[in-house]
PDB file of C-alpha atoms in Angstrom:
ATOM      1  CA  MET R  26       2.049  -8.548   2.256  1.00 59.00           C
ATOM      2  CA  ARG R  27       4.703  -8.144   4.941  1.00 71.00           C
ATOM      3  CA  ARG R  28       5.991  -4.994   3.253  1.00 71.00           C
ATOM      4  CA  TYR R  29       2.484  -3.575   2.776  1.00 68.00           C
ATOM      5  CA  PRO R  30       0.416  -4.715   5.760  1.00 73.00           C
ATOM      6  CA  SER R  31      -2.102  -1.913   5.219  1.00 72.00           C
ATOM      7  CA  TYR R  32      -3.465  -3.876   2.260  1.00 70.00           C
ATOM      8  CA  LEU R  33      -4.799  -6.453   4.700  1.00 72.00           C
ATOM      9  CA  SER R  34      -7.148  -3.831   6.120  1.00 79.00           C
ATOM     10  CA  TRP R  35      -8.683  -2.999   2.718  1.00 78.00           C
ATOM     11  CA  ASP R  36     -12.238  -4.047   2.014  1.00 83.00           C
ATOM     12  CA  VAL R  37     -11.829  -6.462  -0.894  1.00 83.00           C
ATOM     13  CA  ASP R  38     -15.299  -5.893  -2.383  1.00 88.00           C
ATOM     14  CA  GLN R  39     -15.452  -2.130  -1.851  1.00 86.00           C
ATOM     15  CA  GLU R  40     -11.848  -1.064  -2.492  1.00 81.00           C
ATOM     16  CA  LEU R  41      -9.619  -3.712  -4.018  1.00 81.00           C
ATOM     17  CA  LYS R  42     -11.848  -5.381  -6.616  1.00 86.00           C
ATOM     18  CA  PRO R  43     -13.146  -2.127  -8.151  1.00 86.00           C
ATOM     19  CA  ARG R  44      -9.647  -0.670  -8.387  1.00 83.00           C
ATOM     20  CA  ILE R  45      -8.200  -3.815  -9.948  1.00 85.00           C
ATOM     21  CA  HIS R  46     -11.169  -3.992 -12.328  1.00 88.00           C
ATOM     22  CA  ASP R  47     -10.639  -0.379 -13.438  1.00 86.00           C
ATOM     23  CA  TYR R  48      -6.917  -0.909 -13.988  1.00 82.00           C
ATOM     24  CA  SER R  49      -7.496  -4.179 -15.800  1.00 85.00           C
ATOM     25  CA  ASN R  50     -10.005  -2.560 -18.169  1.00 86.00           C
ATOM     26  CA  ARG R  51      -7.585   0.259 -18.919  1.00 80.00           C
ATOM     27  CA  LEU R  52      -4.281  -1.590 -19.162  1.00 79.00           C
ATOM     28  CA  GLY R  53      -5.066  -5.303 -19.492  1.00 83.00           C
ATOM     29  CA  ASN R  54      -4.480  -8.123 -17.016  1.00 86.00           C
ATOM     30  CA  LYS R  55      -0.899  -8.874 -18.048  1.00 87.00           C
ATOM     31  CA  ALA R  56       0.216  -5.249 -17.747  1.00 82.00           C
ATOM     32  CA  LEU R  57      -1.628  -4.859 -14.457  1.00 81.00           C
ATOM     33  CA  ALA R  58       0.070  -7.932 -12.989  1.00 84.00           C
ATOM     34  CA  LYS R  59       3.465  -6.605 -14.091  1.00 81.00           C
ATOM     35  CA  MET R  60       2.761  -3.205 -12.551  1.00 77.00           C
ATOM     36  CA  ILE R  61       1.550  -4.575  -9.229  1.00 78.00           C
ATOM     37  CA  CYS R  62       4.563  -6.890  -8.950  1.00 79.00           C
ATOM     38  CA  ALA R  63       6.928  -4.029  -9.740  1.00 75.00           C
ATOM     39  CA  SER R  64       5.244  -1.522  -7.468  1.00 74.00           C
ATOM     40  CA  PRO R  65       2.501  -2.732  -5.107  1.00 76.00           C
ATOM     41  CA  PRO R  66       1.791   0.827  -3.869  1.00 72.00           C
ATOM     42  CA  LEU R  67       0.341   1.428  -7.324  1.00 73.00           C
ATOM     43  CA  LEU R  68      -2.944   0.177  -5.891  1.00 76.00           C
ATOM     44  CA  HIS R  69      -3.138   3.358  -3.826  1.00 78.00           C
ATOM     45  CA  ASN R  70      -3.499   5.339  -7.071  1.00 78.00           C
ATOM     46  CA  THR R  71      -6.734   5.590  -8.970  1.00 79.00           C
ATOM     47  CA  VAL R  72      -7.173   5.055 -12.679  1.00 81.00           C
ATOM     48  CA  SER R  73      -7.846   8.780 -12.984  1.00 85.00           C
ATOM     49  CA  LYS R  74      -4.250   9.386 -11.849  1.00 85.00           C
ATOM     50  CA  VAL R  75      -3.075   7.121 -14.687  1.00 84.00           C
ATOM     51  CA  ASP R  76      -5.278   9.090 -17.091  1.00 87.00           C
ATOM     52  CA  MET R  77      -3.931  12.436 -15.855  1.00 90.00           C
ATOM     53  CA  LEU R  78      -0.335  11.245 -16.140  1.00 89.00           C
ATOM     54  CA  SER R  79      -0.991   9.808 -19.605  1.00 88.00           C
ATOM     55  CA  ALA R  80      -2.553  13.072 -20.780  1.00 92.00           C
ATOM     56  CA  TRP R  81       0.412  15.032 -19.406  1.00 92.00           C
ATOM     57  CA  LEU R  82       2.903  12.702 -21.134  1.00 91.00           C
ATOM     58  CA  GLN R  83       0.974  13.051 -24.390  1.00 91.00           C
ATOM     59  CA  SER R  84       1.208  16.834 -24.043  1.00 92.00           C
ATOM     60  CA  LEU R  85       4.996  16.355 -24.120  1.00 90.00           C
ATOM     61  CA  GLY R  86       4.694  14.379 -27.338  1.00 89.00           C
ATOM     62  CA  VAL R  87       4.945  10.879 -25.845  1.00 89.00           C
ATOM     63  CA  GLN R  88       3.263   8.513 -28.300  1.00 86.00           C
ATOM     64  CA  ALA R  89       2.499   5.610 -25.923  1.00 84.00           C
ATOM     65  CA  PRO R  90       2.165   6.979 -22.376  1.00 87.00           C
ATOM     66  CA  HIS R  91       0.689   3.773 -20.950  1.00 82.00           C
ATOM     67  CA  ARG R  92       3.927   1.971 -21.808  1.00 81.00           C
ATOM     68  CA  ILE R  93       5.786   4.306 -19.469  1.00 84.00           C
ATOM     69  CA  VAL R  94       3.257   3.702 -16.697  1.00 80.00           C
ATOM     70  CA  ILE R  95       3.552  -0.064 -17.187  1.00 79.00           C
ATOM     71  CA  SER R  96       7.351  -0.161 -17.382  1.00 78.00           C
ATOM     72  CA  HIS R  97       7.947   2.424 -14.628  1.00 81.00           C
ATOM     73  CA  PRO R  98       4.877   2.374 -12.349  1.00 79.00           C
ATOM     74  CA  VAL R  99       6.772   4.255  -9.654  1.00 79.00           C
ATOM     75  CA  ILE R 100       6.271   7.354 -11.815  1.00 84.00           C
ATOM     76  CA  LEU R 101       2.677   7.344 -10.531  1.00 82.00           C
ATOM     77  CA  SER R 102       4.006   8.197  -7.087  1.00 81.00           C
ATOM     78  CA  LEU R 103       5.195  11.575  -8.390  1.00 85.00           C
ATOM     79  CA  LYS R 104       2.964  14.618  -8.527  1.00 88.00           C
ATOM     80  CA  LEU R 105       2.415  16.244 -11.901  1.00 90.00           C
ATOM     81  CA  LYS R 106       3.959  19.415 -10.484  1.00 92.00           C
ATOM     82  CA  THR R 107       7.165  17.483  -9.717  1.00 90.00           C
ATOM     83  CA  LEU R 108       7.205  15.999 -13.210  1.00 90.00           C
ATOM     84  CA  GLN R 109       6.692  19.421 -14.769  1.00 91.00           C
ATOM     85  CA  GLU R 110       9.558  20.803 -12.678  1.00 90.00           C
ATOM     86  CA  LYS R 111      11.747  18.034 -14.129  1.00 88.00           C
ATOM     87  CA  VAL R 112      10.747  19.103 -17.654  1.00 90.00           C
ATOM     88  CA  ASN R 113      11.601  22.703 -16.759  1.00 91.00           C
ATOM     89  CA  GLU R 114      15.009  21.568 -15.450  1.00 89.00           C
ATOM     90  CA  LEU R 115      15.694  19.685 -18.674  1.00 86.00           C
ATOM     91  CA  GLN R 116      14.882  22.825 -20.643  1.00 87.00           C
ATOM     92  CA  LEU R 117      17.245  24.835 -18.427  1.00 87.00           C
ATOM     93  CA  MET R 118      19.937  22.229 -19.202  1.00 84.00           C
ATOM     94  CA  GLY R 119      19.453  23.056 -22.859  1.00 82.00           C
ATOM     95  CA  VAL R 120      17.207  20.172 -23.911  1.00 82.00           C
ATOM     96  CA  PRO R 121      14.698  21.574 -26.428  1.00 83.00           C
ATOM     97  CA  LYS R 122      11.052  21.007 -25.594  1.00 80.00           C
ATOM     98  CA  ALA R 123      10.636  19.092 -28.860  1.00 79.00           C
ATOM     99  CA  HIS R 124      13.116  16.465 -27.609  1.00 84.00           C
ATOM    100  CA  ILE R 125      11.725  16.080 -24.084  1.00 86.00           C
ATOM    101  CA  GLY R 126       8.758  13.948 -25.173  1.00 86.00           C
ATOM    102  CA  ARG R 127      11.024  11.649 -27.166  1.00 84.00           C
ATOM    103  CA  MET R 128      13.475  11.434 -24.254  1.00 83.00           C
ATOM    104  CA  SER R 129      10.593  10.661 -21.894  1.00 84.00           C
ATOM    105  CA  GLN R 130       9.488   7.841 -24.187  1.00 82.00           C
ATOM    106  CA  ARG R 131      12.986   6.401 -24.581  1.00 78.00           C
ATOM    107  CA  TYR R 132      14.264   7.026 -21.035  1.00 78.00           C
ATOM    108  CA  PRO R 133      11.266   7.213 -18.663  1.00 80.00           C
ATOM    109  CA  VAL R 134      13.619   6.901 -15.717  1.00 77.00           C
ATOM    110  CA  ILE R 135      14.876  10.409 -16.545  1.00 80.00           C
ATOM    111  CA  HIS R 136      11.865  11.720 -14.607  1.00 82.00           C
ATOM    112  CA  LEU R 137      12.976   9.723 -11.574  1.00 79.00           C
ATOM    113  CA  SER R 138      16.601  10.906 -11.696  1.00 79.00           C
ATOM    114  CA  SER R 139      17.885  13.884  -9.808  1.00 81.00           C
ATOM    115  CA  SER R 140      18.882  16.973 -11.753  1.00 82.00           C
ATOM    116  CA  GLN R 141      22.479  16.291 -10.822  1.00 83.00           C
ATOM    117  CA  GLN R 142      22.321  12.734 -12.228  1.00 80.00           C
ATOM    118  CA  THR R 143      20.717  13.931 -15.450  1.00 81.00           C
ATOM    119  CA  GLN R 144      23.260  16.733 -15.901  1.00 82.00           C
ATOM    120  CA  GLN R 145      26.082  14.295 -15.152  1.00 80.00           C
ATOM    121  CA  MET R 146      24.769  11.878 -17.797  1.00 78.00           C
ATOM    122  CA  LEU R 147      24.391  14.579 -20.455  1.00 81.00           C
ATOM    123  CA  THR R 148      27.897  15.871 -19.704  1.00 82.00           C
ATOM    124  CA  PHE R 149      29.365  12.364 -19.794  1.00 79.00           C
ATOM    125  CA  PHE R 150      27.818  11.452 -23.130  1.00 78.00           C
ATOM    126  CA  ALA R 151      28.715  14.822 -24.628  1.00 82.00           C
ATOM    127  CA  GLN R 152      32.342  14.045 -23.725  1.00 79.00           C
ATOM    128  CA  VAL R 153      32.145  10.470 -25.006  1.00 75.00           C
ATOM    129  CA  PHE R 154      30.700  11.517 -28.355  1.00 76.00           C
ATOM    130  CA  GLU R 155      32.722  14.728 -28.559  1.00 79.00           C
ATOM    131  CA  VAL R 156      29.674  16.918 -29.151  1.00 82.00           C
ATOM    132  CA  PRO R 157      28.334  19.975 -27.333  1.00 83.00           C
ATOM    133  CA  GLU R 158      26.229  19.246 -24.272  1.00 78.00           C
ATOM    134  CA  ALA R 159      22.458  19.116 -24.916  1.00 68.00           C
ATOM    135  CA  SER R 160      23.112  19.739 -28.617  1.00 78.00           C
ATOM    136  CA  ASP R 161      20.780  18.355 -31.255  1.00 80.00           C
ATOM    137  CA  GLU R 162      23.593  16.014 -32.298  1.00 82.00           C
ATOM    138  CA  LEU R 163      23.894  14.534 -28.782  1.00 80.00           C
ATOM    139  CA  LEU R 164      20.130  14.218 -28.392  1.00 80.00           C
ATOM    140  CA  ASP R 165      19.843  12.535 -31.794  1.00 79.00           C
ATOM    141  CA  ILE R 166      22.465   9.972 -30.699  1.00 75.00           C
ATOM    142  CA  LEU R 167      20.712   9.370 -27.388  1.00 74.00           C
ATOM    143  CA  LEU R 168      17.359   8.989 -29.132  1.00 73.00           C
ATOM    144  CA  SER R 169      18.657   6.559 -31.761  1.00 69.00           C
ATOM    145  CA  THR R 170      19.554   3.881 -29.245  1.00 62.00           C
ATOM    146  CA  PRO R 171      17.793   0.561 -28.631  1.00 56.00           C
ATOM    147  CA  ASP R 172      15.016   0.520 -26.032  1.00 53.00           C
ATOM    148  CA  SER R 173      17.214  -1.517 -23.679  1.00 48.00           C
ATOM    149  CA  THR R 174      19.479   1.483 -23.122  1.00 50.00           C
ATOM    150  CA  ASP R 175      17.008   2.852 -20.581  1.00 54.00           C
ATOM    151  CA  ARG R 176      19.261   0.969 -18.173  1.00 57.00           C
ATOM    152  CA  LEU R 177      22.052   3.413 -18.941  1.00 58.00           C
ATOM    153  CA  TRP R 178      20.300   6.124 -16.910  1.00 57.00           C
ATOM    154  CA  ARG R 179      20.187   3.726 -13.960  1.00 57.00           C
ATOM    155  CA  ALA R 180      23.744   2.425 -14.334  1.00 60.00           C
ATOM    156  CA  SER R 181      26.328   3.898 -12.047  1.00 59.00           C
ATOM    157  CA  PHE R 182      28.290   6.779 -13.463  1.00 61.00           C
ATOM    158  CA  ALA R 183      31.557   5.083 -12.419  1.00 66.00           C
ATOM    159  CA  ALA R 184      30.606   1.892 -14.297  1.00 66.00           C
ATOM    160  CA  GLN R 185      29.867   3.862 -17.456  1.00 68.00           C
ATOM    161  CA  GLN R 186      33.129   5.751 -17.183  1.00 72.00           C
ATOM    162  CA  GLY R 187      34.915   2.415 -16.775  1.00 74.00           C
ATOM    163  CA  VAL R 188      33.340   1.030 -19.965  1.00 72.00           C
ATOM    164  CA  TYR R 189      34.167   4.239 -21.824  1.00 72.00           C
ATOM    165  CA  THR R 190      37.776   4.270 -20.585  1.00 76.00           C
ATOM    166  CA  TYR R 191      38.225   0.641 -21.605  1.00 76.00           C
ATOM    167  CA  LEU R 192      36.763   1.139 -25.092  1.00 73.00           C
ATOM    168  CA  HIS R 193      38.767   4.324 -25.554  1.00 74.00           C
ATOM    169  CA  SER R 194      41.969   2.514 -24.516  1.00 81.00           C
ATOM    170  CA  LEU R 195      41.291  -0.030 -27.270  1.00 79.00           C
ATOM    171  CA  GLY R 196      41.498   2.810 -29.757  1.00 78.00           C
ATOM    172  CA  GLY R 197      37.803   3.599 -30.006  1.00 70.00           C
ATOM    173  CA  ASN R 198      37.082   6.798 -31.885  1.00 73.00           C
ATOM    174  CA  LYS R 199      33.914   8.875 -31.873  1.00 69.00           C
ATOM    175  CA  GLN R 200      32.124   6.765 -34.496  1.00 72.00           C
ATOM    176  CA  SER R 201      33.022   3.418 -32.889  1.00 73.00           C
ATOM    177  CA  LEU R 202      31.900   4.683 -29.478  1.00 69.00           C
ATOM    178  CA  ILE R 203      28.581   5.821 -30.956  1.00 67.00           C
ATOM    179  CA  ARG R 204      28.124   2.387 -32.554  1.00 68.00           C
ATOM    180  CA  ALA R 205      29.010   0.692 -29.244  1.00 67.00           C
ATOM    181  CA  PHE R 206      26.561   2.895 -27.398  1.00 64.00           C
ATOM    182  CA  CYS R 207      23.794   2.286 -29.917  1.00 62.00           C
ATOM    183  CA  SER R 208      24.312  -1.466 -29.605  1.00 62.00           C
ATOM    184  CA  SER R 209      23.834  -1.310 -25.808  1.00 56.00           C
ATOM    185  CA  VAL R 210      27.449  -1.929 -24.807  1.00 51.00           C
ATOM    186  CA  PHE R 211      27.216   0.859 -22.222  1.00 51.00           C
ATOM    187  CA  THR R 212      24.427  -0.989 -20.417  1.00 49.00           C
ATOM    188  CA  ILE R 213      26.669  -3.917 -19.487  1.00 45.00           C
ATOM    189  CA  ALA R 214      26.774  -4.222 -15.720  1.00 42.00           C
ATOM    190  CA  PRO R 215      30.222  -4.682 -14.184  1.00 41.00           C
TER     191      PRO R 215
END
């Protein structure tokens, strides 16, 4: 409450209870608790914002949009226009529209990354796997990873380069690096 003192001024019966009730009906109590703990400002958003975001994510081909909202509630703080601009940037980077929905599902944090970070990551992994940047081959590798690799988009670029350099110095070839990546070795924090 110290970080969000404005919540103390809310009318519990008129504002807080109805909003929590709506969210709980839509997402379930457990998911709601997780979301509020991760991002208390979520309560400033209405359930209709969740519905709009979910519909937009589904239009990209995301199969379970509520999972993204639950795991990355901060995405609700972004305007749909900003999210669409991110999709446009990904397309300009060479990511086919057909892959953007799958990338959004696998790496929701991609929508929270700057264009520079995203381009840096695509370039880095293209070099690691010795494939053309934003090629179908690279995207297939990125999309075949375990769910836990979402952390790789949040990991520091220097840390990832360090892991790559170390594995490469051990004699890692393209196939062994792909296997290491797909088994989450690149998500190890230094």
